[in-house]
């Protein structure tokens, strides 16, 4: 496979470039500026959702120009499937105290909204001072849960995507741009 091509074939699927790395960089910087402004003097905790959000997380927080802390959660993933199983379980809990703190969940992609709904309930139980969500990608047409996304990088069509942290059977997270499946969802 050619990691620099605009079209890539993996496991019988053909993926085309949907969002170029330069566009991701530009938008991530904009989000960082906006969040830094909104949270000035508030010492927020950014909560990364493993594994998919690690690359976006690392780029986003390097665009944050105020004091902040970080922690990570891990939820059960789709496994090798391309569609949600409709169930989510906690694989790694937070290590920080969130009571009375400003919490920002950092997601790679919101699809049905199940994961965000689950995390919002989980975190709310610990009485944060505020709770907001930033996601790089949002498949708006696929979202079924009543959730609020406070910062969205890009709205994308309901297609399976890989790259920039997003996997296909655990691979291709290291692609620098985001690619969408052309044949099938
Ligand atoms: P949700 O709970 O909103 O249905 O799905 C959120 C999670 O599903 C994401 O954090 C991600 O792990 C996974 N996911 C949803 N859509 C895609 C996709 O198009 N590609 C990949 N690789 N993962 C996805």
mmCIF file of C-alpha atoms and ligand atoms in Angstrom:
data_model
loop_
_atom_site.group_PDB
_atom_site.id
_atom_site.type_symbol
_atom_site.label_atom_id
_atom_site.label_comp_id
_atom_site.label_asym_id
_atom_site.label_seq_id
_atom_site.Cartn_x
_atom_site.Cartn_y
_atom_site.Cartn_z
ATOM 1 C CA UNK A 1 0.000 0.000 0.000
ATOM 2 C CA UNK A 2 1.173 3.499 -0.852
ATOM 3 C CA UNK A 3 0.772 5.766 2.177
ATOM 4 C CA UNK A 4 1.097 8.905 0.051
ATOM 5 C CA UNK A 5 -1.529 8.140 -2.563
ATOM 6 C CA UNK A 6 -4.955 9.845 -2.890
ATOM 7 C CA UNK A 7 -6.625 6.465 -3.506
ATOM 8 C CA UNK A 8 -5.749 3.431 -1.406
ATOM 9 C CA UNK A 9 -6.930 -0.174 -1.587
ATOM 10 C CA UNK A 10 -7.090 -2.149 1.645
ATOM 11 C CA UNK A 11 -8.786 -5.470 2.445
ATOM 12 C CA UNK A 12 -10.828 -5.334 -0.769
ATOM 13 C CA UNK A 13 -12.038 -1.794 -0.040
ATOM 14 C CA UNK A 14 -11.093 1.280 -2.040
ATOM 15 C CA UNK A 15 -10.649 4.476 -0.020
ATOM 16 C CA UNK A 16 -10.359 7.991 -1.440
ATOM 17 C CA UNK A 17 -8.899 11.007 0.267
ATOM 18 C CA UNK A 18 -11.689 12.960 1.983
ATOM 19 C CA UNK A 19 -9.787 15.504 4.095
ATOM 20 C CA UNK A 20 -6.182 16.411 3.402
ATOM 21 C CA UNK A 21 -3.665 16.721 6.237
ATOM 22 C CA UNK A 22 -3.210 20.462 5.572
ATOM 23 C CA UNK A 23 -6.960 21.029 5.983
ATOM 24 C CA UNK A 24 -6.938 19.034 9.242
ATOM 25 C CA UNK A 25 -4.006 21.088 10.495
ATOM 26 C CA UNK A 26 -5.739 24.368 9.648
ATOM 27 C CA UNK A 27 -9.031 23.382 11.312
ATOM 28 C CA UNK A 28 -7.318 21.932 14.397
ATOM 29 C CA UNK A 29 -5.480 25.198 14.864
ATOM 30 C CA UNK A 30 -8.792 27.143 14.584
ATOM 31 C CA UNK A 31 -10.409 24.883 17.185
ATOM 32 C CA UNK A 32 -7.413 25.344 19.484
ATOM 33 C CA UNK A 33 -7.645 29.130 19.242
ATOM 34 C CA UNK A 34 -11.397 29.087 19.933
ATOM 35 C CA UNK A 35 -11.145 26.695 22.900
ATOM 36 C CA UNK A 36 -8.214 28.624 24.394
ATOM 37 C CA UNK A 37 -10.332 31.783 24.269
ATOM 38 C CA UNK A 38 -13.403 30.099 25.761
ATOM 39 C CA UNK A 39 -11.460 28.516 28.648
ATOM 40 C CA UNK A 40 -9.082 31.341 29.575
ATOM 41 C CA UNK A 41 -8.340 31.122 33.325
ATOM 42 C CA UNK A 42 -10.386 27.917 33.782
ATOM 43 C CA UNK A 43 -7.676 25.189 33.782
ATOM 44 C CA UNK A 44 -9.742 22.638 31.801
ATOM 45 C CA UNK A 45 -9.031 18.898 31.699
ATOM 46 C CA UNK A 46 -8.968 17.455 28.178
ATOM 47 C CA UNK A 47 -10.180 13.844 28.169
ATOM 48 C CA UNK A 48 -8.932 11.863 25.178
ATOM 49 C CA UNK A 49 -10.866 8.800 24.058
ATOM 50 C CA UNK A 50 -8.472 5.961 23.242
ATOM 51 C CA UNK A 51 -7.354 4.773 20.764
ATOM 52 C CA UNK A 52 -8.817 6.756 17.888
ATOM 53 C CA UNK A 53 -8.466 10.287 19.230
ATOM 54 C CA UNK A 54 -4.751 10.155 20.108
ATOM 55 C CA UNK A 55 -3.473 11.875 16.990
ATOM 56 C CA UNK A 56 -6.134 14.600 16.961
ATOM 57 C CA UNK A 57 -5.686 14.971 20.738
ATOM 58 C CA UNK A 58 -1.936 15.513 20.435
ATOM 59 C CA UNK A 59 -2.361 18.063 17.653
ATOM 60 C CA UNK A 60 -5.263 19.843 19.348
ATOM 61 C CA UNK A 61 -3.606 20.364 22.718
ATOM 62 C CA UNK A 62 -0.483 21.731 21.032
ATOM 63 C CA UNK A 63 -2.799 24.437 19.696
ATOM 64 C CA UNK A 64 -4.084 25.227 23.191
ATOM 65 C CA UNK A 65 -2.397 28.331 24.569
ATOM 66 C CA UNK A 66 -3.737 28.268 28.148
ATOM 67 C CA UNK A 67 -2.918 26.020 31.131
ATOM 68 C CA UNK A 68 -4.692 22.670 30.917
ATOM 69 C CA UNK A 69 -4.476 19.059 32.107
ATOM 70 C CA UNK A 70 -5.027 15.798 30.237
ATOM 71 C CA UNK A 71 -6.388 12.339 30.948
ATOM 72 C CA UNK A 72 -7.679 9.386 28.914
ATOM 73 C CA UNK A 73 -10.643 7.037 28.770
ATOM 74 C CA UNK A 74 -10.899 3.863 26.770
ATOM 75 C CA UNK A 75 -14.196 2.454 25.538
ATOM 76 C CA UNK A 76 -14.883 -0.828 23.778
ATOM 77 C CA UNK A 77 -14.440 -0.320 20.049
ATOM 78 C CA UNK A 78 -16.211 -1.587 16.939
ATOM 79 C CA UNK A 79 -13.618 -4.396 16.853
ATOM 80 C CA UNK A 80 -13.179 -5.370 13.216
ATOM 81 C CA UNK A 81 -16.666 -4.250 12.194
ATOM 82 C CA UNK A 82 -17.513 -1.069 10.292
ATOM 83 C CA UNK A 83 -20.778 -0.478 12.100
ATOM 84 C CA UNK A 84 -21.511 0.064 15.785
ATOM 85 C CA UNK A 85 -22.582 -2.950 17.840
ATOM 86 C CA UNK A 86 -24.907 -0.626 19.764
ATOM 87 C CA UNK A 87 -23.129 -1.491 23.020
ATOM 88 C CA UNK A 88 -20.334 0.317 24.798
ATOM 89 C CA UNK A 89 -18.280 -0.680 27.823
ATOM 90 C CA UNK A 90 -15.538 1.078 29.751
ATOM 91 C CA UNK A 91 -12.089 -0.483 29.246
ATOM 92 C CA UNK A 92 -10.047 2.214 31.022
ATOM 93 C CA UNK A 93 -11.406 4.714 33.535
ATOM 94 C CA UNK A 94 -10.122 8.212 34.283
ATOM 95 C CA UNK A 95 -7.326 8.785 36.801
ATOM 96 C CA UNK A 96 -8.141 12.409 37.602
ATOM 97 C CA UNK A 97 -10.649 14.026 39.964
ATOM 98 C CA UNK A 98 -13.319 15.712 37.897
ATOM 99 C CA UNK A 99 -15.587 17.131 40.576
ATOM 100 C CA UNK A 100 -15.917 20.889 40.129
ATOM 101 C CA UNK A 101 -13.541 20.898 37.111
ATOM 102 C CA UNK A 102 -14.112 22.044 33.519
ATOM 103 C CA UNK A 103 -14.043 18.895 31.372
ATOM 104 C CA UNK A 104 -13.627 18.714 27.604
ATOM 105 C CA UNK A 105 -14.083 15.311 25.941
ATOM 106 C CA UNK A 106 -11.934 14.941 22.799
ATOM 107 C CA UNK A 107 -13.285 12.482 20.206
ATOM 108 C CA UNK A 108 -12.020 11.530 16.775
ATOM 109 C CA UNK A 109 -15.462 10.888 15.296
ATOM 110 C CA UNK A 110 -19.097 10.922 16.395
ATOM 111 C CA UNK A 111 -21.269 8.465 14.509
ATOM 112 C CA UNK A 112 -24.478 7.303 16.252
ATOM 113 C CA UNK A 113 -23.583 9.377 19.339
ATOM 114 C CA UNK A 114 -23.742 6.357 21.639
ATOM 115 C CA UNK A 115 -20.168 6.749 22.926
ATOM 116 C CA UNK A 116 -20.617 10.452 23.712
ATOM 117 C CA UNK A 117 -23.962 9.786 25.383
ATOM 118 C CA UNK A 118 -22.307 7.091 27.528
ATOM 119 C CA UNK A 119 -19.331 9.284 28.483
ATOM 120 C CA UNK A 120 -21.488 12.313 29.272
ATOM 121 C CA UNK A 121 -23.536 10.236 31.712
ATOM 122 C CA UNK A 122 -20.417 8.691 33.242
ATOM 123 C CA UNK A 123 -18.629 12.022 33.734
ATOM 124 C CA UNK A 124 -21.740 13.900 34.888
ATOM 125 C CA UNK A 125 -22.068 11.487 37.817
ATOM 126 C CA UNK A 126 -18.804 12.967 39.151
ATOM 127 C CA UNK A 127 -20.210 16.507 39.153
ATOM 128 C CA UNK A 128 -17.886 18.463 36.849
ATOM 129 C CA UNK A 129 -18.224 22.247 36.833
ATOM 130 C CA UNK A 130 -18.857 22.056 33.078
ATOM 131 C CA UNK A 131 -18.718 19.410 30.372
ATOM 132 C CA UNK A 132 -18.203 20.012 26.671
ATOM 133 C CA UNK A 133 -17.330 17.882 23.677
ATOM 134 C CA UNK A 134 -14.928 18.473 20.812
ATOM 135 C CA UNK A 135 -14.893 16.075 17.897
ATOM 136 C CA UNK A 136 -12.806 16.222 14.759
ATOM 137 C CA UNK A 137 -15.471 14.524 12.630
ATOM 138 C CA UNK A 138 -19.256 14.287 12.858
ATOM 139 C CA UNK A 139 -21.416 11.953 10.769
ATOM 140 C CA UNK A 140 -24.471 14.114 11.396
ATOM 141 C CA UNK A 141 -26.856 11.945 9.346
ATOM 142 C CA UNK A 142 -25.980 8.892 11.443
ATOM 143 C CA UNK A 143 -26.417 10.489 14.879
ATOM 144 C CA UNK A 144 -29.400 9.074 16.754
ATOM 145 C CA UNK A 145 -28.681 10.137 20.342
ATOM 146 C CA UNK A 146 -29.657 13.540 21.767
ATOM 147 C CA UNK A 147 -26.160 14.922 22.285
ATOM 148 C CA UNK A 148 -24.619 18.364 22.042
ATOM 149 C CA UNK A 149 -21.332 18.709 20.187
ATOM 150 C CA UNK A 150 -19.765 21.996 21.217
ATOM 151 C CA UNK A 151 -16.840 22.052 18.781
ATOM 152 C CA UNK A 152 -16.879 20.126 15.479
ATOM 153 C CA UNK A 153 -13.950 19.991 13.079
ATOM 154 C CA UNK A 154 -15.769 18.704 9.994
ATOM 155 C CA UNK A 155 -19.245 17.362 9.245
ATOM 156 C CA UNK A 156 -18.781 14.349 6.975
ATOM 157 C CA UNK A 157 -21.147 12.065 5.047
ATOM 158 C CA UNK A 158 -22.163 8.714 6.494
ATOM 159 C CA UNK A 159 -19.172 6.808 5.103
ATOM 160 C CA UNK A 160 -16.578 4.648 6.818
ATOM 161 C CA UNK A 161 -13.347 6.602 7.231
ATOM 162 C CA UNK A 162 -9.763 5.749 8.155
ATOM 163 C CA UNK A 163 -6.548 7.632 8.863
ATOM 164 C CA UNK A 164 -5.386 10.326 11.280
ATOM 165 C CA UNK A 165 -6.055 7.997 14.233
ATOM 166 C CA UNK A 166 -9.036 6.158 12.764
ATOM 167 C CA UNK A 167 -8.474 2.474 12.109
ATOM 168 C CA UNK A 168 -9.639 -0.382 9.955
ATOM 169 C CA UNK A 169 -9.091 -3.559 12.001
ATOM 170 C CA UNK A 170 -6.537 -1.619 14.094
ATOM 171 C CA UNK A 171 -4.477 -0.568 11.061
ATOM 172 C CA UNK A 172 -4.066 2.664 9.052
ATOM 173 C CA UNK A 173 -4.208 5.010 12.064
ATOM 174 C CA UNK A 174 -0.862 6.362 10.843
ATOM 175 C CA UNK A 175 -2.224 7.747 7.560
ATOM 176 C CA UNK A 176 -1.715 11.524 7.669
ATOM 177 C CA UNK A 177 -4.990 12.419 5.893
ATOM 178 C CA UNK A 178 -8.541 11.052 6.248
ATOM 179 C CA UNK A 179 -9.827 8.589 3.641
ATOM 180 C CA UNK A 180 -13.416 7.425 3.002
ATOM 181 C CA UNK A 181 -14.555 4.071 1.692
ATOM 182 C CA UNK A 182 -15.894 4.396 -1.851
ATOM 183 C CA UNK A 183 -17.627 1.039 -2.176
ATOM 184 C CA UNK A 184 -20.118 0.630 0.670
ATOM 185 C CA UNK A 185 -20.635 2.580 3.915
HETATM 186 P P1 LIG B 1 -20.606 6.229 18.037
HETATM 187 O O1 LIG B 1 -20.626 5.738 19.437
HETATM 188 O O2 LIG B 1 -20.848 7.718 17.905
HETATM 189 O O3 LIG B 1 -21.566 5.443 17.160
HETATM 190 O O4 LIG B 1 -19.203 5.908 17.425
HETATM 191 C C1 LIG B 1 -18.044 6.506 17.900
HETATM 192 C C2 LIG B 1 -16.839 5.611 17.733
HETATM 193 O O5 LIG B 1 -17.031 4.665 16.691
HETATM 194 C C3 LIG B 1 -15.619 6.412 17.343
HETATM 195 O O6 LIG B 1 -14.910 6.855 18.466
HETATM 196 C C4 LIG B 1 -14.836 5.411 16.501
HETATM 197 O O7 LIG B 1 -14.032 4.609 17.348
HETATM 198 C C5 LIG B 1 -15.887 4.533 15.877
HETATM 199 N N1 LIG B 1 -16.237 4.964 14.506
HETATM 200 C C6 LIG B 1 -17.400 5.537 14.091
HETATM 201 N N2 LIG B 1 -17.387 5.780 12.780
HETATM 202 C C7 LIG B 1 -16.183 5.355 12.338
HETATM 203 C C8 LIG B 1 -15.551 5.359 11.039
HETATM 204 O O8 LIG B 1 -16.086 5.800 10.008
HETATM 205 N N3 LIG B 1 -14.283 4.846 10.991
HETATM 206 C C9 LIG B 1 -13.636 4.353 12.070
HETATM 207 N N4 LIG B 1 -12.417 3.875 11.892
HETATM 208 N N5 LIG B 1 -14.194 4.324 13.311
HETATM 209 C C10 LIG B 1 -15.455 4.834 13.427
#
